[in-house]
Amino acid sequence: MTSKVKPIAIGIDLGTTYSCVAAWFDQHERVEIFCNEQGNKTTPSCIACTESELLVGEGAKNQITRNPTNTVYDVKRLIGGRFCDSQVQEEIKSLPFKVVKGCDDKPMILLEHRGINKEFSAEEISSLILKNLKMAAEAFLGALVTNAVITVPAYFSDKQRQATKDAGTLAGLNVLRLISEPTAAAIAYGLDKSADKNRPKEKNVLVFDLGGGTFDVSLLTICKEGNIKVKAVGGDTHLGGEDFDKAMVNYCVQEFKKKQNKDIGKNARAMGRLKVACEKAKRDLSSTAGTSIEIDSLYDGADFSMKITRAKFEELNAGFFKKCIEHVKNCLSDGNMHKNNVDDIVLVGGSTRIPKVQNMLMKFFDEKPLCKSINPDEAVAYGAAVLAANLSGYGNKVVRDLVLLDVTPLSLGTDLEGGIMSVLIPRNTPIPTFKEHIYITSKDNQKAIHIGVYQGESSNYMDNILLDEFSLHGIPPAPAGKEKVKVCFDIDADGILYVSAELLSNSNNKRSIAIARREQLFSHDDVEKMIRKVEL
């Protein structure tokens, strides 16, 4: 092995379908994307439990058709969610592996090994993927890696961000910062253009990030000096390539039923083989007008053969593509910017290779050319690696001068009587930020005030995400409206929230919760317990 300088930290793009890891090297003044054991720069976000071992990455994905019920993928769509959430329930319907309700309504993934069922949280599954990426970096460097910057979708809720940090901790990483995926891509784009002496002092850039499982759109202003200011974000954490695959799979299931009068919908192995074939067909249709899906003995001895055109694929997914453009419109509106004022549209994520997506985006921006200069699969990890170097004091002047000004994707507030959401921090507020509000007692001789912390855009707090709740006790007897409580919301640079409540008549009566930290900090025993669970 050649001698390499050890970087301070790595950047990790933890994707729904594929993940990537990178680091900045001072001696080369560039980012290096690390290859996995198979020599590929992206690794499937997939794990599998077999009779003899636990497989992570390519090994897991390669055996999915033989072992569908014990192979886990798309776990990013479950992380930080509640089992009862409608989106989680919708996801579970299409997954071949079993997901059950765990403690605190957490979705738990059930895997079988040697006749014994083991339950894994989405954080634990994600930690195995992160650990695999960490090992790939260490193999390349020949040195231990502990510090990392991990990317998350811009539209991830506080709970989802917390769960991602939990996964990093379980993987043995010190998570220096969480960064939104489109912001990381904007860093990569900014560095790519940094050598251009004719670049303007300021550019408005729209990052269109359509990956395997999530969609983000971010409107940013990139300054020549290195400042990146996020003006607005939008997106959908359940919109991406996996949904396009599902639409094709469902269409094929109906076609098979018409031809063979057999329903394969509940046969996990047949559905797994069909999913793999549809994913391949989707990729083929990005470069050809038509392709074939052919599977021998798909179900009950019957073969399946079907031709599918790009036009049919576009028809099946027209609703999803339209949603993407709607999010672009909303993001521009939130950022108070007309589409004519956008200088560059940057494509990120493997699903942006779909011709219809590019055509719709170009049409919306009046045939403005799309920026394809950065690798859509590697840009997010690249940007995360640059930020990791910046936070660690490494890098050239361009890296060291980097300043990020991000925003919170969803409104944050508390509950009031009558079902009203009292917003303290509106969506797209620059972070870090601190807001406070004074609330009064609503009843005579009220002894406590309940504080529910919610995230979302509905005026009815019950329709939003409950992040946490607590009560401030010890309020002295008084008429309604007499006693006052100051509630403070504080968001750090990771976009994670801390909440406190203080009785103004008695400053010693104060309660606070660190929403992200309350369940995040694992003891050494917690980590060891998780490791023992996955050791087969």
XYZ file of C-alpha atoms in Angstrom:
536
model
C 0.000 0.000 0.000
C 1.273 3.439 -0.925
C 1.700 6.002 1.815
C -1.276 8.301 2.176
C -1.948 11.225 4.475
C -4.714 10.460 6.904
C -7.663 12.842 6.532
C -9.274 14.209 9.676
C -12.803 13.199 8.687
C -14.820 11.497 5.984
C -17.978 12.553 4.198
C -20.790 10.006 3.853
C -23.791 10.124 1.560
C -26.167 7.690 3.286
C -28.615 7.031 0.453
C -31.873 5.109 0.230
C -30.643 2.761 -2.492
C -26.903 3.511 -2.774
C -24.371 5.122 -0.432
C -20.970 6.703 -1.002
C -17.966 7.735 1.127
C -15.202 10.259 0.419
C -12.482 12.421 1.975
C -10.459 15.515 1.116
C -6.722 15.047 0.535
C -4.539 18.083 1.140
C -1.589 16.818 -0.881
C -3.772 16.424 -3.998
C -6.079 19.352 -3.196
C -9.092 17.291 -4.173
C -11.705 14.873 -2.887
C -11.161 11.127 -3.272
C -14.193 8.822 -3.536
C -13.400 5.489 -1.860
C -14.171 2.209 -3.601
C -15.740 -0.755 -1.819
C -14.333 -4.302 -1.855
C -15.752 -4.867 -5.340
C -14.043 -1.742 -6.682
C -17.240 0.309 -7.035
C -17.602 3.876 -5.809
C -21.223 3.447 -4.719
C -22.432 0.722 -2.362
C -26.007 -0.642 -2.175
C -27.724 0.446 1.051
C -28.707 -3.126 1.701
C -28.099 -5.830 4.321
C -29.002 -9.519 4.358
C -29.117 -12.256 6.943
C -28.192 -15.755 5.699
C -27.793 -19.033 7.536
C -24.099 -18.415 8.080
C -23.391 -14.671 7.923
C -24.551 -11.076 7.767
C -23.974 -9.477 4.364
C -23.742 -5.735 3.787
C -23.707 -3.863 0.480
C -23.150 -5.640 -2.833
C -23.098 -9.120 -1.302
C -26.520 -8.487 0.211
C -28.048 -7.083 -2.977
C -26.667 -9.882 -5.156
C -28.633 -12.552 -3.272
C -31.910 -10.633 -2.911
C -33.829 -12.844 -5.355
C -32.869 -16.007 -3.409
C -33.471 -14.561 0.048
C -36.083 -11.761 -0.238
C -37.636 -11.964 3.237
C -34.241 -11.710 4.962
C -32.815 -8.894 2.820
C -33.373 -5.318 3.981
C -33.336 -2.265 1.723
C -35.020 1.185 1.592
C -34.578 1.443 5.374
C -34.020 5.200 5.045
C -37.746 5.480 4.395
C -38.447 4.016 7.839
C -35.788 5.786 9.903
C -37.145 8.257 12.431
C -40.738 7.315 11.649
C -43.491 5.818 13.773
C -45.045 2.454 12.993
C -48.504 4.049 12.909
C -47.482 6.750 10.393
C -49.493 6.434 7.178
C -46.341 6.704 5.029
C -44.604 3.965 7.030
C -47.652 1.717 6.682
C -47.715 2.361 2.942
C -44.018 1.444 2.677
C -44.466 -1.772 4.661
C -47.074 -3.033 2.172
C -44.493 -3.256 -0.604
C -41.567 -4.614 1.431
C -40.800 -8.362 1.321
C -39.261 -8.383 4.811
C -41.417 -8.155 7.923
C -41.761 -4.903 9.874
C -43.419 -5.033 13.316
C -44.363 -2.497 15.975
C -41.675 -2.004 18.616
C -41.415 0.026 21.806
C -42.549 3.667 21.541
C -44.274 2.829 18.238
C -40.910 2.354 16.511
C -40.906 0.204 13.342
C -38.725 -2.857 13.909
C -37.417 -5.089 11.123
C -37.702 -8.814 11.751
C -34.897 -11.027 10.404
C -34.487 -14.765 10.872
C -31.198 -16.540 11.560
C -31.041 -20.261 12.280
C -34.682 -20.319 13.222
C -34.381 -17.381 15.643
C -36.097 -14.061 14.912
C -34.157 -10.905 15.715
C -35.576 -7.382 15.706
C -33.566 -4.481 14.291
C -34.409 -0.797 14.310
C -33.883 1.288 11.184
C -31.016 3.006 13.030
C -29.280 -0.324 13.628
C -29.629 -1.353 9.976
C -28.316 2.058 8.870
C -25.411 1.755 11.306
C -24.314 -1.467 9.575
C -24.273 0.344 6.224
C -22.332 3.247 7.759
C -19.886 0.842 9.383
C -19.302 -0.826 6.004
C -18.507 2.570 4.440
C -16.240 3.400 7.379
C -14.340 0.147 6.796
C -13.968 0.954 3.076
C -12.389 4.300 3.996
C -10.088 2.669 6.554
C -8.994 0.016 4.048
C -8.042 2.717 1.549
C -6.286 4.895 4.130
C -4.670 2.186 6.204
C -5.726 4.164 9.271
C -8.597 4.350 11.756
C -11.443 6.749 10.908
C -13.713 8.174 13.588
C -14.952 11.612 12.484
C -17.589 12.024 9.798
C -20.075 14.381 8.193
C -23.257 12.552 7.165
C -25.815 13.829 4.676
C -29.603 13.782 5.082
C -32.454 14.865 2.803
C -33.203 18.571 3.185
C -36.798 17.694 4.030
C -35.921 15.269 6.840
C -37.777 15.994 10.086
C -36.033 16.473 13.425
C -36.818 12.868 14.362
C -35.267 11.569 11.147
C -32.145 13.679 11.668
C -31.860 12.447 15.243
C -32.171 8.830 14.112
C -29.435 9.341 11.499
C -27.064 10.667 14.161
C -27.967 7.655 16.317
C -26.978 5.360 13.447
C -23.633 7.146 13.131
C -22.961 6.716 16.851
C -23.787 2.997 16.670
C -21.394 2.655 13.725
C -18.546 4.000 15.873
C -18.494 7.420 14.242
C -18.270 10.842 15.811
C -20.782 12.763 13.686
C -19.320 16.247 13.309
C -22.290 17.586 11.391
C -25.372 16.598 9.475
C -25.679 18.416 6.147
C -28.594 18.495 3.727
C -27.920 16.534 0.547
C -28.615 19.355 -1.942
C -26.443 21.722 0.115
C -23.608 19.182 -0.058
C -24.117 18.977 -3.811
C -23.973 22.784 -3.993
C -20.565 22.658 -2.269
C -19.357 20.202 -4.922
C -20.723 22.455 -7.649
C -19.114 25.536 -6.061
C -15.709 23.852 -5.908
C -16.107 22.633 -9.472
C -16.590 26.252 -10.589
C -14.040 27.831 -8.216
C -11.258 27.864 -10.812
C -13.378 29.932 -13.232
C -11.941 33.455 -13.087
C -14.947 34.872 -14.943
C -17.518 33.556 -12.496
C -19.903 36.241 -11.175
C -19.703 37.525 -7.625
C -22.976 35.819 -6.776
C -25.010 33.033 -8.398
C -28.523 31.743 -7.723
C -28.471 27.966 -8.026
C -31.340 25.488 -7.878
C -30.254 21.975 -6.881
C -32.653 19.314 -8.162
C -31.854 16.152 -6.207
C -33.875 13.094 -7.252
C -32.415 9.892 -5.841
C -33.559 6.361 -5.180
C -35.916 7.115 -2.320
C -36.085 10.843 -1.642
C -36.504 14.068 -3.598
C -35.072 17.437 -2.552
C -35.049 20.795 -4.236
C -32.990 23.635 -2.771
C -32.599 27.243 -3.827
C -29.184 28.624 -2.881
C -27.045 31.675 -3.423
C -23.362 30.843 -3.942
C -20.905 33.711 -3.476
C -17.486 33.878 -5.099
C -15.898 34.234 -1.638
C -17.165 30.791 -0.586
C -20.429 31.589 1.219
C -23.365 29.291 0.454
C -26.710 30.619 1.643
C -29.772 28.381 1.439
C -32.833 30.485 0.637
C -35.525 27.779 0.550
C -35.929 24.001 0.498
C -38.684 21.633 -0.521
C -39.184 18.019 -1.361
C -40.638 14.674 -0.410
C -38.938 11.983 1.670
C -41.045 9.330 -0.105
C -40.458 10.152 -3.761
C -37.694 8.655 -5.910
C -36.468 5.841 -8.110
C -37.968 3.178 -5.851
C -41.433 4.583 -6.567
C -40.777 4.420 -10.306
C -39.717 0.780 -9.872
C -42.888 0.006 -7.892
C -45.084 1.504 -10.623
C -43.409 -0.784 -13.173
C -43.651 -3.811 -10.877
C -47.381 -3.231 -10.278
C -47.939 -2.916 -14.029
C -46.065 -6.175 -14.654
C -48.053 -7.970 -11.941
C -51.280 -6.982 -13.727
C -49.897 -8.067 -17.103
C -48.824 -11.453 -15.700
C -52.291 -11.886 -14.199
C -53.915 -11.138 -17.572
C -51.693 -13.594 -19.450
C -51.434 -16.419 -16.903
C -54.444 -15.795 -14.642
C -52.080 -16.012 -11.659
C -51.435 -13.432 -8.931
C -47.797 -13.194 -7.849
C -48.379 -10.218 -5.523
C -47.896 -12.207 -2.316
C -44.993 -14.364 -3.473
C -41.901 -12.628 -2.063
C -39.388 -14.441 -4.248
C -41.255 -13.788 -7.505
C -41.779 -10.121 -6.553
C -38.081 -9.790 -5.702
C -37.028 -11.140 -9.096
C -39.534 -8.854 -10.808
C -38.247 -5.826 -8.893
C -34.664 -6.477 -9.989
C -35.768 -6.864 -13.613
C -37.856 -3.662 -13.497
C -34.996 -1.682 -11.980
C -32.739 -2.808 -14.841
C -35.419 -1.933 -17.411
C -35.799 1.537 -15.882
C -32.066 2.150 -16.276
C -32.123 0.856 -19.863
C -34.987 3.202 -20.755
C -32.823 6.210 -19.959
C -30.746 5.416 -23.040
C -33.153 3.530 -25.330
C -36.757 3.959 -26.481
C -37.757 0.419 -25.548
C -36.572 -2.708 -23.765
C -37.769 -6.166 -22.701
C -38.421 -7.703 -19.299
C -37.890 -11.463 -19.478
C -37.913 -13.813 -16.473
C -37.871 -17.591 -16.774
C -40.240 -19.520 -14.496
C -41.309 -16.404 -12.613
C -44.149 -18.074 -10.738
C -45.635 -21.566 -10.641
C -43.559 -22.627 -13.660
C -44.844 -19.803 -15.878
C -42.355 -17.556 -17.721
C -42.826 -13.809 -18.031
C -41.901 -11.797 -21.109
C -42.975 -8.262 -21.891
C -41.783 -5.325 -23.970
C -41.977 -1.903 -22.357
C -41.395 1.452 -24.014
C -40.032 4.668 -22.579
C -43.413 6.244 -23.336
C -45.193 3.624 -21.187
C -42.699 4.120 -18.356
C -43.331 7.872 -18.500
C -47.087 7.308 -18.487
C -46.875 5.048 -15.407
C -44.870 7.678 -13.509
C -46.401 10.888 -14.860
C -47.878 11.755 -11.460
C -44.499 11.428 -9.723
C -42.722 13.567 -12.323
C -45.416 16.249 -12.043
C -44.947 16.272 -8.254
C -41.253 17.083 -8.720
C -42.037 20.185 -10.777
C -44.670 21.284 -8.230
C -42.001 21.141 -5.512
C -39.703 23.269 -7.706
C -42.464 25.883 -8.070
C -43.115 25.926 -4.319
C -39.411 26.235 -3.512
C -39.041 29.254 -5.811
C -42.133 30.809 -4.237
C -40.792 30.246 -0.704
C -37.466 31.780 -1.741
C -39.228 34.796 -3.319
C -37.432 34.205 -6.607
C -38.658 34.130 -10.188
C -37.450 31.248 -12.326
C -35.742 33.718 -14.691
C -33.433 34.751 -11.839
C -32.048 31.219 -11.404
C -28.581 31.128 -12.977
C -27.917 27.369 -12.874
C -29.998 24.216 -12.392
C -27.791 21.471 -10.950
C -28.822 17.816 -11.307
C -28.044 15.410 -8.471
C -29.143 11.810 -7.845
C -29.305 8.842 -10.182
C -32.974 9.378 -11.110
C -32.135 12.704 -12.790
C -30.811 10.596 -15.687
C -34.424 9.911 -16.694
C -34.966 11.877 -19.947
C -38.570 12.878 -19.111
C -37.447 14.434 -15.817
C -34.803 16.486 -17.613
C -37.231 17.507 -20.359
C -39.894 18.669 -17.885
C -37.335 20.617 -15.884
C -35.914 22.317 -18.997
C -39.417 23.168 -20.192
C -40.285 24.733 -16.834
C -37.147 26.896 -17.018
C -37.883 27.950 -20.622
C -35.330 25.590 -22.215
C -32.466 26.739 -19.987
C -29.619 24.169 -20.192
C -29.185 21.928 -17.146
C -25.864 21.686 -15.323
C -24.467 18.149 -15.597
C -20.815 18.935 -14.853
C -20.787 17.147 -11.486
C -21.269 13.403 -11.041
C -24.878 12.931 -9.825
C -23.970 9.779 -7.869
C -20.894 11.208 -6.113
C -21.632 14.932 -5.694
C -23.317 14.625 -2.283
C -20.471 12.586 -0.725
C -18.003 14.985 -2.359
C -19.623 18.005 -0.683
C -19.824 16.203 2.667
C -16.079 15.453 2.449
C -15.321 19.123 1.782
C -17.346 20.183 4.823
C -15.603 17.478 6.905
C -12.236 18.954 5.893
C -13.485 22.475 6.672
C -14.672 21.479 10.158
C -11.383 19.659 10.808
C -9.179 22.579 9.753
C -7.913 20.867 6.596
C -8.113 21.909 2.961
C -6.909 24.708 0.727
C -8.149 28.295 0.923
C -11.344 27.509 -0.997
C -12.216 24.754 1.498
C -11.257 26.776 4.570
C -13.272 29.802 3.406
C -16.454 27.757 3.066
C -19.365 29.223 5.070
C -22.754 27.461 5.098
C -25.992 29.192 5.985
C -28.717 26.526 5.960
C -32.445 26.699 6.734
C -34.941 24.592 8.664
C -37.180 22.637 6.247
C -40.375 22.504 8.335
C -42.108 24.872 10.769
C -41.611 24.202 14.496
C -43.956 25.129 17.297
C -46.071 24.042 20.211
C -49.713 23.150 20.857
C -52.404 25.503 22.093
C -55.923 24.829 23.356
C -58.396 24.376 20.530
C -55.986 22.268 18.477
C -54.002 25.241 17.200
C -50.322 25.023 16.222
C -48.385 27.992 17.635
C -45.403 28.419 15.275
C -42.190 29.726 16.852
C -39.854 28.968 13.932
C -41.369 29.123 10.418
C -40.013 26.851 7.691
C -37.007 28.141 5.701
C -35.722 30.110 8.713
C -31.884 30.368 8.529
C -30.123 28.182 11.098
C -28.703 28.116 13.682
C -31.512 30.172 15.244
C -33.116 30.968 18.590
C -36.771 31.996 19.141
C -38.851 32.500 22.253
C -42.502 33.175 23.056
C -44.491 33.992 26.208
C -47.527 31.846 27.018
C -50.062 32.378 29.810
C -52.067 29.965 31.943
C -55.540 29.220 30.535
C -57.261 28.117 33.760
C -57.624 29.363 37.330
C -55.160 27.815 39.785
C -53.410 25.887 37.000
C -50.601 23.786 38.491
C -48.770 22.742 35.318
C -48.368 23.666 31.659
C -47.978 20.980 29.022
C -45.525 21.677 26.191
C -45.929 19.580 23.047
C -43.237 20.149 20.407
C -44.508 19.751 16.842
C -43.057 20.002 13.342
C -45.112 20.588 10.214
C -47.200 23.029 8.194
C -50.761 22.310 9.353
C -52.542 24.905 11.491
C -53.920 21.947 13.474
C -51.057 20.579 15.592
C -52.565 17.065 15.581
C -51.832 16.830 11.846
C -48.129 17.581 12.386
C -45.208 15.470 13.673
C -44.982 15.188 17.472
C -41.276 15.445 18.260
C -41.527 15.334 22.048
C -43.526 16.619 25.006
C -42.982 17.579 28.626
C -44.709 19.496 31.442
C -43.629 22.398 33.625
C -44.997 21.744 37.151
C -45.023 23.845 40.313
C -47.002 26.834 39.036
C -48.372 28.792 42.065
C -52.184 29.152 42.382
C -53.373 32.206 40.447
C -56.215 33.374 38.190
C -56.129 32.359 34.517
C -53.705 34.509 32.531
C -51.752 35.641 35.598
C -48.762 33.302 35.415
C -46.488 33.464 32.384
C -44.184 30.841 30.901
C -41.359 31.607 28.468
C -40.819 28.851 25.871
C -37.543 28.886 23.907
C -36.727 26.980 20.713
C -33.030 26.690 19.806
C -31.858 24.991 16.572
C -28.192 24.115 16.153
C -26.132 23.909 12.963
C -27.263 20.293 12.392
C -30.870 21.478 12.242
C -31.621 19.729 15.550
C -33.876 21.300 18.140
C -33.591 22.070 21.863
C -36.604 23.323 23.808
C -36.894 24.940 27.257
C -39.748 26.363 29.341
C -39.321 28.767 32.262
C -41.847 30.197 34.745
C -41.233 33.952 34.665
C -42.348 34.520 38.284
C -39.758 31.979 39.454
C -36.608 31.654 37.325
C -35.584 28.559 39.306
C -38.594 26.720 37.887
C -37.273 25.710 34.490
C -37.411 22.578 32.343
C -35.641 21.786 29.125
C -35.372 18.920 26.673
C -32.754 18.260 24.061
C -35.002 16.639 21.478
C -32.147 15.101 19.521
C -29.944 14.115 22.427
C -32.498 12.523 24.748
C -32.315 9.151 23.029
C -29.199 9.686 20.967
C -26.336 9.306 23.394
C -25.523 5.610 23.570
C -23.425 4.144 26.327
C -20.588 1.741 25.611
C -22.907 -1.089 26.721
C -25.572 0.008 24.204
C -23.079 -0.151 21.353
C -21.715 -3.526 22.490
C -25.264 -4.884 22.748
C -25.985 -3.845 19.165
C -22.744 -5.422 17.934
C -23.585 -8.710 19.689
C -27.023 -8.686 18.069
C -25.580 -8.582 14.550
C -22.736 -11.031 15.151
C -23.809 -14.358 13.711
